[in-house]
Coordinates of C-alpha atoms in Angstrom, one line a residue:
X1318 CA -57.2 -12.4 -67.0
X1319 CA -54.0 -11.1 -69.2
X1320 CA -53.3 -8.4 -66.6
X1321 CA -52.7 -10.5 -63.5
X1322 CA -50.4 -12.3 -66.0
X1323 CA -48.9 -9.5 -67.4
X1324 CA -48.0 -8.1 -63.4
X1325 CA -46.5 -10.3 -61.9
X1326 CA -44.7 -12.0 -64.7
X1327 CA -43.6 -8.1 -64.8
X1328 CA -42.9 -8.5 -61.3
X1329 CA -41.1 -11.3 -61.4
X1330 CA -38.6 -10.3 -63.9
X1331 CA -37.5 -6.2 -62.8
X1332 CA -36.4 -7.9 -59.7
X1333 CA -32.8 -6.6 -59.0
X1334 CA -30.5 -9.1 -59.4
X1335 CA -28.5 -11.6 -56.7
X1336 CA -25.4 -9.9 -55.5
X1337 CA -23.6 -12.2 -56.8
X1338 CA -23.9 -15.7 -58.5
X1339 CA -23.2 -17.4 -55.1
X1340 CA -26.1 -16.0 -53.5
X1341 CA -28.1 -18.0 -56.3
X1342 CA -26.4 -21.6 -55.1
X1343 CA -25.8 -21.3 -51.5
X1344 CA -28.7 -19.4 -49.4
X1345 CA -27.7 -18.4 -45.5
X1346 CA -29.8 -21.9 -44.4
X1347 CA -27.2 -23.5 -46.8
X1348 CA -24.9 -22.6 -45.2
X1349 CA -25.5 -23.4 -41.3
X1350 CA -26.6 -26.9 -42.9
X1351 CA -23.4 -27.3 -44.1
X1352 CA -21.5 -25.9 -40.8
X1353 CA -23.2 -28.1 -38.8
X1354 CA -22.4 -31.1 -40.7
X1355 CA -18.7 -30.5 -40.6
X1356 CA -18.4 -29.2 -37.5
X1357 CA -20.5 -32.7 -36.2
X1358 CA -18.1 -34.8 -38.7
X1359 CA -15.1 -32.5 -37.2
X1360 CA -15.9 -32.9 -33.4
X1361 CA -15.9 -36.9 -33.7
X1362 CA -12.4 -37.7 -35.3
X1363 CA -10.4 -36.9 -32.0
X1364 CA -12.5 -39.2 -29.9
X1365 CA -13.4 -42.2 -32.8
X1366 CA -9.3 -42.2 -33.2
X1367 CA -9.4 -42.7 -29.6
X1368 CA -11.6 -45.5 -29.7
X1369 CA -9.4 -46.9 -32.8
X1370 CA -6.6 -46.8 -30.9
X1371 CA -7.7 -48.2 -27.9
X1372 CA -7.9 -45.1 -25.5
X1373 CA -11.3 -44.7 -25.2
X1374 CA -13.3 -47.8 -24.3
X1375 CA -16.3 -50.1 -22.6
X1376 CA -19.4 -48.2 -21.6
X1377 CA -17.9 -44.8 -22.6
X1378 CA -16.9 -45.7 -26.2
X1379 CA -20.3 -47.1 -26.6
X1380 CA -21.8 -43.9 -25.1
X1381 CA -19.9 -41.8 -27.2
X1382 CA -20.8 -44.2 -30.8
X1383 CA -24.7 -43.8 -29.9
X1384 CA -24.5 -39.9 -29.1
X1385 CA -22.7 -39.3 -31.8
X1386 CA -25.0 -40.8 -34.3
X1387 CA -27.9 -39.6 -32.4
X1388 CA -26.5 -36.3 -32.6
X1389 CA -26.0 -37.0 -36.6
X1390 CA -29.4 -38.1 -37.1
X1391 CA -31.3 -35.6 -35.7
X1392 CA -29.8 -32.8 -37.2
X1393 CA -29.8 -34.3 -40.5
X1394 CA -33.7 -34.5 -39.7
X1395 CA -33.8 -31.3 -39.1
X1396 CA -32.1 -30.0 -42.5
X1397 CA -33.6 -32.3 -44.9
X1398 CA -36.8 -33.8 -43.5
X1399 CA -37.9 -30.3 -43.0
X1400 CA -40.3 -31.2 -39.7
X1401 CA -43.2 -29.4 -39.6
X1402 CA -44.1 -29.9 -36.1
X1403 CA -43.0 -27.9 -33.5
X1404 CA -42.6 -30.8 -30.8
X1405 CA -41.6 -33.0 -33.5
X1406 CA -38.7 -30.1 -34.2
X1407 CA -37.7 -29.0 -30.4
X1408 CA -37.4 -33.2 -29.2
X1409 CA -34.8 -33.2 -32.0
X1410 CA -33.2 -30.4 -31.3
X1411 CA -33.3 -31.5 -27.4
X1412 CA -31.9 -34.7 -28.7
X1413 CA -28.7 -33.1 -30.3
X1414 CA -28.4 -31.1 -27.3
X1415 CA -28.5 -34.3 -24.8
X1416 CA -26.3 -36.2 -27.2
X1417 CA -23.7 -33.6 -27.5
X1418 CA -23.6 -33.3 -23.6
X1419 CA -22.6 -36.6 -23.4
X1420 CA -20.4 -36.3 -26.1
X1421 CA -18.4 -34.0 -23.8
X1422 CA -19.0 -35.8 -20.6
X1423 CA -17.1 -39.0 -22.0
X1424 CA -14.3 -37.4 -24.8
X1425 CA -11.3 -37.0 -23.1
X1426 CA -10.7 -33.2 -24.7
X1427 CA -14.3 -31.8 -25.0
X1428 CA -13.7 -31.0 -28.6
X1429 CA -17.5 -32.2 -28.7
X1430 CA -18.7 -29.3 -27.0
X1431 CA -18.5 -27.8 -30.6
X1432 CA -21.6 -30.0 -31.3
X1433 CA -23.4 -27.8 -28.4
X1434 CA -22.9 -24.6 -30.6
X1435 CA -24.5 -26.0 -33.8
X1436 CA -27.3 -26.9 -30.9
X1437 CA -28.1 -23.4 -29.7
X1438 CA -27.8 -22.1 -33.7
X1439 CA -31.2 -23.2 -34.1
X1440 CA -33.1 -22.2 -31.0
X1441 CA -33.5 -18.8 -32.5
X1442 CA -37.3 -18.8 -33.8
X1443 CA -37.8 -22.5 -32.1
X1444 CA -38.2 -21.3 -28.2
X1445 CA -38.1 -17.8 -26.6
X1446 CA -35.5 -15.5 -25.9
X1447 CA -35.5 -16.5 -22.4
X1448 CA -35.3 -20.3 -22.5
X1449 CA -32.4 -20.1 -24.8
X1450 CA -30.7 -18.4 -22.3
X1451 CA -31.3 -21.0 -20.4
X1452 CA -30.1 -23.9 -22.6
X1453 CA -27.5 -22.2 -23.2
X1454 CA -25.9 -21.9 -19.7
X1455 CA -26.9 -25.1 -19.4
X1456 CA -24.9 -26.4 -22.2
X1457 CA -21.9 -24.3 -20.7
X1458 CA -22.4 -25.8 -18.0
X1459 CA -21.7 -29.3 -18.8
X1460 CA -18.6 -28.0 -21.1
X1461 CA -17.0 -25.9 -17.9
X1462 CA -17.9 -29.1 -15.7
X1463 CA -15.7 -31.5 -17.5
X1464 CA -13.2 -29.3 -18.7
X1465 CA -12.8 -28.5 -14.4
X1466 CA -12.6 -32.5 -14.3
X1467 CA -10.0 -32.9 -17.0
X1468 CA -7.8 -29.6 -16.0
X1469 CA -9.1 -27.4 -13.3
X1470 CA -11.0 -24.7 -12.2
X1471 CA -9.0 -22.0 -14.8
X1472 CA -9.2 -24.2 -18.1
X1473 CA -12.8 -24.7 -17.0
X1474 CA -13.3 -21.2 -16.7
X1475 CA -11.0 -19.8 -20.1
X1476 CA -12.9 -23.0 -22.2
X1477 CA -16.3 -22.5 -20.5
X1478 CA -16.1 -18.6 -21.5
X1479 CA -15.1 -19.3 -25.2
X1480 CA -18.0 -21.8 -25.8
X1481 CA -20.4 -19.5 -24.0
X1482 CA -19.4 -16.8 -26.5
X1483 CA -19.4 -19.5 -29.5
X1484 CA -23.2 -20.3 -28.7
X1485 CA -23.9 -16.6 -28.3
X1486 CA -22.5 -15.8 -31.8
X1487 CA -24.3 -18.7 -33.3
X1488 CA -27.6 -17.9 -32.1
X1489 CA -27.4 -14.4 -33.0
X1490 CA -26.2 -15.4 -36.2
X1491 CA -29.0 -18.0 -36.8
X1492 CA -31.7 -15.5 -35.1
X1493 CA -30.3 -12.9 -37.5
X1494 CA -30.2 -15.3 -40.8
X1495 CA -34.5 -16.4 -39.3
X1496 CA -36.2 -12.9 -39.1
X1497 CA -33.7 -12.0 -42.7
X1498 CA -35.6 -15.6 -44.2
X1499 CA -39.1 -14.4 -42.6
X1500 CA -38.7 -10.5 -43.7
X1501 CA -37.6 -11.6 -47.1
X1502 CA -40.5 -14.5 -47.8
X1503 CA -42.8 -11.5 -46.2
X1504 CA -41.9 -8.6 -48.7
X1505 CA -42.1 -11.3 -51.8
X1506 CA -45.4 -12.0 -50.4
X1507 CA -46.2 -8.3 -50.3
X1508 CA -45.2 -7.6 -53.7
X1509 CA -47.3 -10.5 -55.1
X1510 CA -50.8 -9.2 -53.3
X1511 CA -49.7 -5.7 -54.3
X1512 CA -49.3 -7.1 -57.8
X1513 CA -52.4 -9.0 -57.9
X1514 CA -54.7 -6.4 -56.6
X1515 CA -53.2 -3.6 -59.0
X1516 CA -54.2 -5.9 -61.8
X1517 CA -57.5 -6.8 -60.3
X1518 CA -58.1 -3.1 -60.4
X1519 CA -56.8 -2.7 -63.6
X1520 CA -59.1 -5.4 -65.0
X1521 CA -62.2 -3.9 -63.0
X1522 CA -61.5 -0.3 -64.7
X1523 CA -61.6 -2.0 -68.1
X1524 CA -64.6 -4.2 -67.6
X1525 CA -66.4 -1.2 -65.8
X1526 CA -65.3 1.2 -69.3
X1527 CA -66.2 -1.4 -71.5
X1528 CA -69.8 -1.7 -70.0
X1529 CA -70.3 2.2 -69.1
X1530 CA -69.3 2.2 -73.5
X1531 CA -71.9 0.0 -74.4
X1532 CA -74.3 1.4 -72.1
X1533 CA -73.9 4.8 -73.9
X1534 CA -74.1 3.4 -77.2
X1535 CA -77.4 2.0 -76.3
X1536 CA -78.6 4.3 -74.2
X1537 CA -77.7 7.7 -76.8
X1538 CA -76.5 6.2 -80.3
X1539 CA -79.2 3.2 -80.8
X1540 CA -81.9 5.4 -79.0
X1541 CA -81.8 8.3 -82.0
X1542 CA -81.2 5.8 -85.1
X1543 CA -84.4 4.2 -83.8
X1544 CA -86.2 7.4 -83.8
X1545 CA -84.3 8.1 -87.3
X1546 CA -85.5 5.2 -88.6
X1547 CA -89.3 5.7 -87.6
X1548 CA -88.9 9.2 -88.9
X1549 CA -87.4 7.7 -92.5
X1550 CA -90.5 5.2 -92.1
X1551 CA -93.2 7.6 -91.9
X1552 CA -91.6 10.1 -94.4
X1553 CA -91.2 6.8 -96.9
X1554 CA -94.9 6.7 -96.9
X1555 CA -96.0 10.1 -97.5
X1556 CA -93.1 10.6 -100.4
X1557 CA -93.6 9.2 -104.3
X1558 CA -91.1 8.7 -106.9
X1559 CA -87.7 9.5 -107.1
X1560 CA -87.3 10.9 -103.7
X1561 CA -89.2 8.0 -102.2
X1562 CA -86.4 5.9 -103.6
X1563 CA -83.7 7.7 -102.0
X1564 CA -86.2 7.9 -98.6
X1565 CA -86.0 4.0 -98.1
X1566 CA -82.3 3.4 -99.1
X1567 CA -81.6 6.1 -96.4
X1568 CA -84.3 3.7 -93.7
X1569 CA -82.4 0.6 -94.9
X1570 CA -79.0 1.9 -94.0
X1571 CA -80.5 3.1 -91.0
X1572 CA -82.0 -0.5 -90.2
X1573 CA -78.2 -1.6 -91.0
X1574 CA -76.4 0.7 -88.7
X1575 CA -78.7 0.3 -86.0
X1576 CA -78.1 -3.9 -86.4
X1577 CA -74.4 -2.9 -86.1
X1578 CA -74.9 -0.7 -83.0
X1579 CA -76.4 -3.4 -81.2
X1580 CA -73.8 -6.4 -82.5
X1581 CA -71.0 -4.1 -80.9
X1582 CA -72.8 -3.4 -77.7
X1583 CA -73.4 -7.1 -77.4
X1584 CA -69.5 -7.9 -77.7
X1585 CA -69.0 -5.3 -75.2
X1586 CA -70.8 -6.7 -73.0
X1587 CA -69.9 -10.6 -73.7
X1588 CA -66.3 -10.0 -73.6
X1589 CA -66.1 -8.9 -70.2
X1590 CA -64.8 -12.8 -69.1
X1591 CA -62.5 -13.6 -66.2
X1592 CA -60.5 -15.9 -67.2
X1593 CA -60.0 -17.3 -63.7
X1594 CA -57.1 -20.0 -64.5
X1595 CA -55.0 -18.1 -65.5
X1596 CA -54.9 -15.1 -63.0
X1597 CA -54.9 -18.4 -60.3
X1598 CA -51.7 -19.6 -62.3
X1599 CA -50.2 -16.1 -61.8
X1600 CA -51.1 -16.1 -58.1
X1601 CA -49.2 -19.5 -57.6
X1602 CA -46.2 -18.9 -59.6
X1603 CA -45.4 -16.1 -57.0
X1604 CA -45.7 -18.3 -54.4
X1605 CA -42.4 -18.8 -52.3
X1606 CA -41.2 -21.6 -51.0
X1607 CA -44.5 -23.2 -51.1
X1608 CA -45.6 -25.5 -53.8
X1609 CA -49.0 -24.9 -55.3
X1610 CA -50.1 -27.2 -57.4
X1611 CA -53.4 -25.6 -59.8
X1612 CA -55.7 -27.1 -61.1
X1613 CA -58.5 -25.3 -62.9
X1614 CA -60.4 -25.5 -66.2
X1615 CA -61.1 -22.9 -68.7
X1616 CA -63.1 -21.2 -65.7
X1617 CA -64.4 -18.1 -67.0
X1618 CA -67.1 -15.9 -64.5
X1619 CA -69.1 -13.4 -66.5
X1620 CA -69.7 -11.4 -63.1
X1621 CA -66.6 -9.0 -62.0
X1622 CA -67.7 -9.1 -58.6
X1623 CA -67.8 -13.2 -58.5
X1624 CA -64.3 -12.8 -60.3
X1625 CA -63.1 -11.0 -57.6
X1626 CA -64.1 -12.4 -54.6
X1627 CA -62.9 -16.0 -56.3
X1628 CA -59.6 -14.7 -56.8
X1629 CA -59.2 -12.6 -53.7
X1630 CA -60.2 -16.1 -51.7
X1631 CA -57.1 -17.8 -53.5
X1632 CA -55.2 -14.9 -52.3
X1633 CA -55.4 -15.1 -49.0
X1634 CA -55.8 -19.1 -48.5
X1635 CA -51.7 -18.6 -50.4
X1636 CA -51.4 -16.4 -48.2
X1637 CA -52.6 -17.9 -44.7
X1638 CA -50.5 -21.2 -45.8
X1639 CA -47.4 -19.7 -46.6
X1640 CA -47.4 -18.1 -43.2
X1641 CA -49.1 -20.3 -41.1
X1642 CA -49.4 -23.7 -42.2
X1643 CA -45.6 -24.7 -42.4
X1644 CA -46.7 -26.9 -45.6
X1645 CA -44.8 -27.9 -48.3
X1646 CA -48.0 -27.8 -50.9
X1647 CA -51.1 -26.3 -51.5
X1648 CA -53.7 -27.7 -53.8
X1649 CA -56.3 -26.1 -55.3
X1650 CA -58.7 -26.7 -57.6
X1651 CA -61.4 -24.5 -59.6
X1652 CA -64.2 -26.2 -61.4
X1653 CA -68.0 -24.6 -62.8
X1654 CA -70.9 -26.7 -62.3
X1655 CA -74.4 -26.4 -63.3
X1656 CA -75.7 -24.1 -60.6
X1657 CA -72.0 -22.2 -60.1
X1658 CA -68.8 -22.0 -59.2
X1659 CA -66.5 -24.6 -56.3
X1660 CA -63.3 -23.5 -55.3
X1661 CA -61.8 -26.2 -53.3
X1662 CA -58.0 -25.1 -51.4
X1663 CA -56.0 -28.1 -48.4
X1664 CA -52.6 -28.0 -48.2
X1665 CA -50.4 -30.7 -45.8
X1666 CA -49.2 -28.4 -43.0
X1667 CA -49.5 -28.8 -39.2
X1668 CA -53.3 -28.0 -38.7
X1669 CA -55.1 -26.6 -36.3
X1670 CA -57.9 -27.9 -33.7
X1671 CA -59.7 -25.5 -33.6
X1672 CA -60.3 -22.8 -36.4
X1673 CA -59.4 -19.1 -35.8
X1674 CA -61.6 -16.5 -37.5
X1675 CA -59.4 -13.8 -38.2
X1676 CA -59.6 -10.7 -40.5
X1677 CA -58.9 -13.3 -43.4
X1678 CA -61.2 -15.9 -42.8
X1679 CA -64.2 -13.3 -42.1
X1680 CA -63.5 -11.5 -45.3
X1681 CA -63.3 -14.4 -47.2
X1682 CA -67.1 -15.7 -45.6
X1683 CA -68.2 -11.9 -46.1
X1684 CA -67.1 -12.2 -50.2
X1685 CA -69.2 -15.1 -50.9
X1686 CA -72.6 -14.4 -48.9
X1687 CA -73.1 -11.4 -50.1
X1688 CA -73.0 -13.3 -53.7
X1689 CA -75.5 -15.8 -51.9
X1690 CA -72.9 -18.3 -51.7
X1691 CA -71.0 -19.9 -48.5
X1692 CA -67.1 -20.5 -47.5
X1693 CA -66.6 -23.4 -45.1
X1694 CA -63.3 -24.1 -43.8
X1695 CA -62.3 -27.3 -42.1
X1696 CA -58.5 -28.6 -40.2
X1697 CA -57.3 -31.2 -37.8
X1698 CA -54.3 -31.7 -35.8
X1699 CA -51.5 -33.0 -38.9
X1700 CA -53.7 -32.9 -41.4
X1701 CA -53.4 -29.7 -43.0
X1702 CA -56.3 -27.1 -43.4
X1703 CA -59.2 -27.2 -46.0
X1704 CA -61.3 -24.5 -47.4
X1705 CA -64.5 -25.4 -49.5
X1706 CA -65.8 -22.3 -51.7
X1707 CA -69.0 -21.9 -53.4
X1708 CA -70.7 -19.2 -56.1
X1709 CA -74.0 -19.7 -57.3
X1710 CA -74.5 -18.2 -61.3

């Protein structure tokens, strides 16, 4: 189908621009990742000096090697691992939390307590408003309780108020960078559907033209050149000579155009082919930050309406797994059989138990029975979700 194609590789390239060429090497996740690696890296050279030179020993040098590359660990985890669990994300998160408590609890200037705010950076989108609250008075907590140890009741009060506000900023600025990350992978996903369906409808228009144009031609143009050339037959019959001649030239060039009338309305009708692999290649090239991996064969459906409910089931199985899956790829495959059409869609996100039937899924089942074919959809706990399609011819 040239026009989904044509769309959204259209799409694809009127984009504006980056606002600058930074913005095209260093996204705003980028750039936490990176924070949080330096500022983990920063907080440990006052203490591992003091365990170097002797200062900070026994249980609590120990402590403070295991925390700190418990606290290294997990959030490199995080950043590059990519978890796709939610428990298996929030036990690492509560892990660089616990780690960087005890960090503080044993250091002998709390410098760690930096570690804390790269902690509460990424509760935004992880746990509610409410519970990082919480944590994060919790987290002050332990900062203001050694800092009253080391110094007293006003350092623990003037350091406890500064981290509090550090951990605020960096929540708000992580919550901010989350809904700008979801809002943005939303409106490319937007402009995709919108993209696809305007060519669907595009390509329905032309199929529905073509056919209405052959159907005339048929219908008007081949139904009076086969009454002309009845006419021409009878008046070749009951005519002599000359004009006779000239009679069945005229019914053989009538014969002739007719044949043509009909070869046209046949390629009219013949070349109104989906051509399904490559509107599903479209569809998966404007996926983001999900990697589809097609593969179809020179699918073609004859039927517009099979066409569309094929395509508009790819659609919304991208869809569904870009937004609720939390995979990293998508698979799909399109192949024709004897008696039809088997679309066949699992990616390796989370899973569910049970499934939902929302708006998506329903349409999707609704599309294929009312073809005569069926939609079954199958997902467990960590191993991703599955969607089996069938078309009969």
């Amino acid at each position: 189908m040239p026009q989904v194609t044509a769309a959204i590789h259209d799409f694809r390239h009127t984009r504006p621009p980056p606002l600058s060429p930074y913005n095209a090497r260093m996204k705003p996740a980028d750039w936490l990742t990176a924070a949080g690696l330096v500022t983990w890296l920063a907080s440990g050279v006052s203490s591992a000096l003091a365990i170097a030179g002797g200062r900070l020993t026994g249980v609590e040098a120990s402590a403070w090697l295991v925390a700190f590359a418990a606290f290294g660990i997990a959030f490199s985890l995080i950043c590059f691992a990519r978890p796709r669990g939610f428990r298996y994300h929030l036990i690492l998160v509560l892990t660089q939390s616990f780690a960087g408590a005890v960090m503080v609890l044993v250091s002998r200037d709390g410098i760690a307590g930096a570690t804390l705010v790269v902690a509460a950076a990424q509760l935004a989108g992880l746990v509610p408003s409410r519970v990082a609250a919480v944590w994060i008075a919790l987290q002050t907590a332990v900062i203001a309780a050694r800092f009253w140890w080391l110094d007293g009741p006003v350092s623990a009060l003037i350091v406890g108020g500064a981290y509090l506000g550090f951990q605020m900023f960096a929540m708000a600025t992580s919550t901010l960078e989350h809904g700008e990350r979801a809002a943005r992978e939303d409106l490319a996903l937007a402009n995709a559907e919108l993209h696809a369906a305007q060519a669907l409808l595009a390509e329905d228009s032309r199929v529905a033209e073509r056919l209405r144009i052959s159907r005339d031609l048929h219908d008007t143009l081949g139904h009076h050149l086969t009454a002309l050339s009845l006419q021409l037959d009878v008046a070749s019959r009951l005519t002599s000579g000359a004009a006779a001649e000239r009679v069945t030239e005229a019914h053989a060039l009538t014969r002739l155009l007719l044949s043509d009338v009909r070869a046209v309305v046949s390629r009219l009708r013949e070349s109104g082919h989906f051509d399904l692999g490559a509107a599903i290649r479209s569809l998966a090239e404007a996926a983001t930050h999900l990697q589809v991996h097609v593969d179809v064969a020179d699918v073609t459906v004859d039927d517009p309406l099979q066409a569309h409910a094929i395509l508009r089931c790819v659609q919304e199985v991208i869809t569904n797994t870009m937004r609720h899956a939390q995979a990293d790829n998508l698979w799909i495959s399109v192949q024709r059989r004897d008696d039809g059409v088997v679309l066949t869609a699992r990616d390796d996100g989370r899973g569910v138990d049970a499934v939902t039937w929302g708006n998506g899924l329903r349409g999707m089942r609704e599309r294929f029975e009312e073809l005569s074919g069926r939609v079954d959809f199958s997902s467990k706990p960590g191993a991703g979700f599955e969607v089996q399609a069938f078309v009969p011819k």
